[in-house]
Short mmCIF file of C-alpha atoms in Angstrom, two decimals:
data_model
loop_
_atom_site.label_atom_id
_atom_site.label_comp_id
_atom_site.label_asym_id
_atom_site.label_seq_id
_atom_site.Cartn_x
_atom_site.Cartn_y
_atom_site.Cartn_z
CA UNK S 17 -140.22 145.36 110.75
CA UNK S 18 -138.38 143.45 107.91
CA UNK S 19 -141.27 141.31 107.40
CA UNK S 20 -143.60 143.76 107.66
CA UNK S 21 -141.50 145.21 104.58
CA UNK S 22 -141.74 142.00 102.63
CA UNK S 23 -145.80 142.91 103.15
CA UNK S 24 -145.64 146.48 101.34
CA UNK S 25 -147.62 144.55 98.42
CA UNK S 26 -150.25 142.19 98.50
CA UNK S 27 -149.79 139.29 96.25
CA UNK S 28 -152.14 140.47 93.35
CA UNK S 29 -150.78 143.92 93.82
CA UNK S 30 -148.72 144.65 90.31
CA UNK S 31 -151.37 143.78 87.48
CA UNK S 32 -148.96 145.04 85.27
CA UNK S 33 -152.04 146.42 82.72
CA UNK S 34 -150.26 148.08 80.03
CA UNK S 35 -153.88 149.20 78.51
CA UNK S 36 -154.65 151.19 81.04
CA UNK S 37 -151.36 152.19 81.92
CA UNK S 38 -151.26 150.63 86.02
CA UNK S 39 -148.09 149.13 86.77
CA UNK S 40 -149.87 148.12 89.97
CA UNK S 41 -153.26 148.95 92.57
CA UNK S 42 -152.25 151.40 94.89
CA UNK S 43 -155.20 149.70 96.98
CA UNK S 44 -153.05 147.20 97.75
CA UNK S 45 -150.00 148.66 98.72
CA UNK S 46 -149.47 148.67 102.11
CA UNK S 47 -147.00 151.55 104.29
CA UNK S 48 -144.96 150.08 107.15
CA UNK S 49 -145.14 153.41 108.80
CA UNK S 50 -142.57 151.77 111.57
CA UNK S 51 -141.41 153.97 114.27
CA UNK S 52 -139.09 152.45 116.58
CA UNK S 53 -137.04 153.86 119.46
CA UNK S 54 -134.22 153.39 117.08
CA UNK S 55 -135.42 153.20 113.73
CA UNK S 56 -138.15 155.00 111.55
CA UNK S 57 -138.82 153.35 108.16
CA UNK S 58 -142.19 154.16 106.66
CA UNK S 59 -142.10 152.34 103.23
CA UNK S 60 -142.91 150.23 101.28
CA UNK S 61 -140.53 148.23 100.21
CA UNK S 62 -139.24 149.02 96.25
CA UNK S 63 -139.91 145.36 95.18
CA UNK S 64 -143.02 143.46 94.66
CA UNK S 65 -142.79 140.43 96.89
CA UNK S 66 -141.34 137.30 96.66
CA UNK S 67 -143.30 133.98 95.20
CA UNK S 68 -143.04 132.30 98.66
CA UNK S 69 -144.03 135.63 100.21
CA UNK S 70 -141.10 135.70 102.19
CA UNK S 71 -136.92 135.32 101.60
CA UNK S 72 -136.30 132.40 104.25
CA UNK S 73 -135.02 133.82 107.46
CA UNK S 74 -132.12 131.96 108.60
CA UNK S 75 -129.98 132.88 111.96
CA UNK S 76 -126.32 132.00 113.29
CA UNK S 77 -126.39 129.61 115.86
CA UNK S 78 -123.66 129.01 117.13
CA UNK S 79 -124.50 131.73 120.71
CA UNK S 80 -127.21 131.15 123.07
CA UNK S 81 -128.11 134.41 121.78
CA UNK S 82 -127.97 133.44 118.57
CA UNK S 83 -130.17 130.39 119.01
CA UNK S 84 -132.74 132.24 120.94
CA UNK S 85 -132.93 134.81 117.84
CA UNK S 86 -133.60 131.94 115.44
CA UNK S 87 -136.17 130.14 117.69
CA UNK S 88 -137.97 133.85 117.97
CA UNK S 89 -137.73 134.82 114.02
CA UNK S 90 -135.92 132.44 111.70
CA UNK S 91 -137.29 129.55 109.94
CA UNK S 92 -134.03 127.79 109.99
CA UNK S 93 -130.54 128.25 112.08
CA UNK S 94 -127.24 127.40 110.75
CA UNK S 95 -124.71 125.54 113.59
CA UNK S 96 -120.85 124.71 112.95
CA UNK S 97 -119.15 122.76 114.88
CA UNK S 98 -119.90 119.12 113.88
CA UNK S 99 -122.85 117.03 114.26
CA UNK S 100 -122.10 115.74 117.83
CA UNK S 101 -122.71 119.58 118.72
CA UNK S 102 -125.52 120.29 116.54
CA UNK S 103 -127.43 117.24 117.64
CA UNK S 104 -126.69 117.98 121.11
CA UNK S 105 -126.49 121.40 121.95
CA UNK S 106 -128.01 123.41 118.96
CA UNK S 107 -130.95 121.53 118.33
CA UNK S 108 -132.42 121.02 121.15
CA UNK S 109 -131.75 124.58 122.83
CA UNK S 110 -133.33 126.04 119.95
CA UNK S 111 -136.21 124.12 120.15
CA UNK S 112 -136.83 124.34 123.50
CA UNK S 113 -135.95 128.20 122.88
CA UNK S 114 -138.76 128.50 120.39
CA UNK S 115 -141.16 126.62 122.41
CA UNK S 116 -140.45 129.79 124.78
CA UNK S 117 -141.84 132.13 121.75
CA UNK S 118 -144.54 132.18 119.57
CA UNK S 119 -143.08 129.41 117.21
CA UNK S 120 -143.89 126.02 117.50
CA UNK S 121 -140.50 124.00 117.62
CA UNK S 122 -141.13 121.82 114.97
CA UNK S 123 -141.08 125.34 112.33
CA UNK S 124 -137.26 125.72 113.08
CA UNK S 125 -135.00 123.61 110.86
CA UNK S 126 -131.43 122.73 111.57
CA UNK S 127 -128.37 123.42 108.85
CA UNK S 128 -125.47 121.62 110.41
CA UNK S 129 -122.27 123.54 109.14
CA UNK S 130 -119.77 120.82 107.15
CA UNK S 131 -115.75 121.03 105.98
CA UNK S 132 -115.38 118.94 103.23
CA UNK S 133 -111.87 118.51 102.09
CA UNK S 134 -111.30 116.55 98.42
CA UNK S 135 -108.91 114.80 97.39
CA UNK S 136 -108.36 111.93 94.54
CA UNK S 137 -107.22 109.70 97.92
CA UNK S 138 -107.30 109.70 101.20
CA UNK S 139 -103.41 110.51 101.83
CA UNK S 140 -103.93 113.59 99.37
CA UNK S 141 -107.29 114.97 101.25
CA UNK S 142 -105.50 114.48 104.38
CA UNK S 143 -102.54 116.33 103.21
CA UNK S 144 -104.43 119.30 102.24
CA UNK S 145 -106.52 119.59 105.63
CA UNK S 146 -102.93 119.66 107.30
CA UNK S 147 -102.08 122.50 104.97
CA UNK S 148 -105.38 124.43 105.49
CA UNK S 149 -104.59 123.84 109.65
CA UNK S 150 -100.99 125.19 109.38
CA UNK S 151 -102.62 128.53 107.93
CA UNK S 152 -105.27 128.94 111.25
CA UNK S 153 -103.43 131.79 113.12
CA UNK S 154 -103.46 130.64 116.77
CA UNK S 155 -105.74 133.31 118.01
CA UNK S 156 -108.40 132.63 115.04
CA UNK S 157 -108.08 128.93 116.51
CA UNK S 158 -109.00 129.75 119.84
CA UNK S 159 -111.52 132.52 119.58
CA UNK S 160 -113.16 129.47 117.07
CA UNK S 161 -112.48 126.75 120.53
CA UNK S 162 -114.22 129.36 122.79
CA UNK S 163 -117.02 129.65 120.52
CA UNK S 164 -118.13 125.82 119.96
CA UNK S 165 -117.25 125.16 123.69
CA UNK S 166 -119.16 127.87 124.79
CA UNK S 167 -116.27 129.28 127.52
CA UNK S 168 -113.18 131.12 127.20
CA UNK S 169 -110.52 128.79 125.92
CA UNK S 170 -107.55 130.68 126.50
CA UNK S 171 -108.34 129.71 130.21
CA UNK S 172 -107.83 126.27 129.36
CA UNK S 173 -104.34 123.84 130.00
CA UNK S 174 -102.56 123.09 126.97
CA UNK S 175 -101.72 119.19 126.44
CA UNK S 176 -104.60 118.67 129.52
CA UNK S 177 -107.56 116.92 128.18
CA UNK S 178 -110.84 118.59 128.28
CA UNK S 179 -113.60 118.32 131.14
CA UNK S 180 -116.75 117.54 129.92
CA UNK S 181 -118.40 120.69 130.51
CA UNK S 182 -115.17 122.67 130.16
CA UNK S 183 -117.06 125.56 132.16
CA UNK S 184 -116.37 123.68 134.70
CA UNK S 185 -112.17 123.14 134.34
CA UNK S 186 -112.53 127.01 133.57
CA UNK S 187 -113.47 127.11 137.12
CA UNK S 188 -110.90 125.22 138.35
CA UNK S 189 -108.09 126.77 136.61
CA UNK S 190 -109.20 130.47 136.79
CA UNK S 191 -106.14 131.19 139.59
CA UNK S 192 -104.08 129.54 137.03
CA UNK S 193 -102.23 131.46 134.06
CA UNK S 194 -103.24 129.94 130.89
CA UNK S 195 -100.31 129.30 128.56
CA UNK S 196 -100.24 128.74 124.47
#
């Protein structure tokens, strides 16, 4: 439907001819006319189109929802979590996601998320990521954790390290009471 709105107007559509007074061909406008079970928007879309055609469609993907959305519509997904995870997980989930659609994987681009902290030195960049980590509340921190690890972290041991697949030590601890 949204792209279907970016097509209300052919690319030649607004001549623009003040002479004879047409702002644009009506010929060429086209009406969505979309009636979903959900959603009815008939159209067109109030703005001629964009020089590219269409705005870039970029998705979240940091779900395996999220990632299978991208593969399906987006011409690029944007992943957090560092480029260990984006190389290993993102990437390759979404390509093999879109090879699953009608996209060909090589159309999706990756936008690996990055924190940059500055600082005139080292010490003084350092110092100000400690800052910025004393203000993460602790249940911002581990709805964040459960995100990028993909399982509930709260069900995870503090001061334990980490399974490799923590699904896994999720498992294992589930009769367990987590503790902060």
């Amino acid at each position: 439907m949204v792209t279907g709105l970016w097509d209300s107007f052919a690319d030649d559509a607004f001549v623009r001819d003040v002479e004879q007074g047409l702002y644009f061909d009506p010929a060429k406008m086209h009406v969505l006319d979309h009636k979903g079970k959900y959603l009815r928007v008939r159209g067109p879309l109030n703005i001629a189109r964009p020089v590219q055609g269409w705005p870039v469609i970029v998705q979240a993907g940091a779900s395996e929802d999220g990632r299978q959305l991208a593969a399906e519509t987006a011409e690029a997904v944007f992943t957090g979590g560092g480029a260990s995870l984006t190389r290993r997980s993102s990437m390759p989930t979404s390509r093999a996601a879109s090879r699953r659609s009608a996209a060909t994987p090589e159309h999706l681009k990756i936008l690996p998320g990055a924190f940059v902290v500055v600082g005139d030195s080292d010490d003084e960049a350092r110092e100000k990521r400690a800052r910025l980590d004393s203000m993460v509340h602790y249940d911002s921190a581990i709805a964040s954790l459960s995100v990028m690890l993909g399982t509930d972290a709260l069900r995870l041991r503090p001061r334990r390290p980490i399974a490799a697949d923590p699904r896994d030590q999720c498992l294992q601890d589930q009769s367990s009471t987590p503790g902060r």
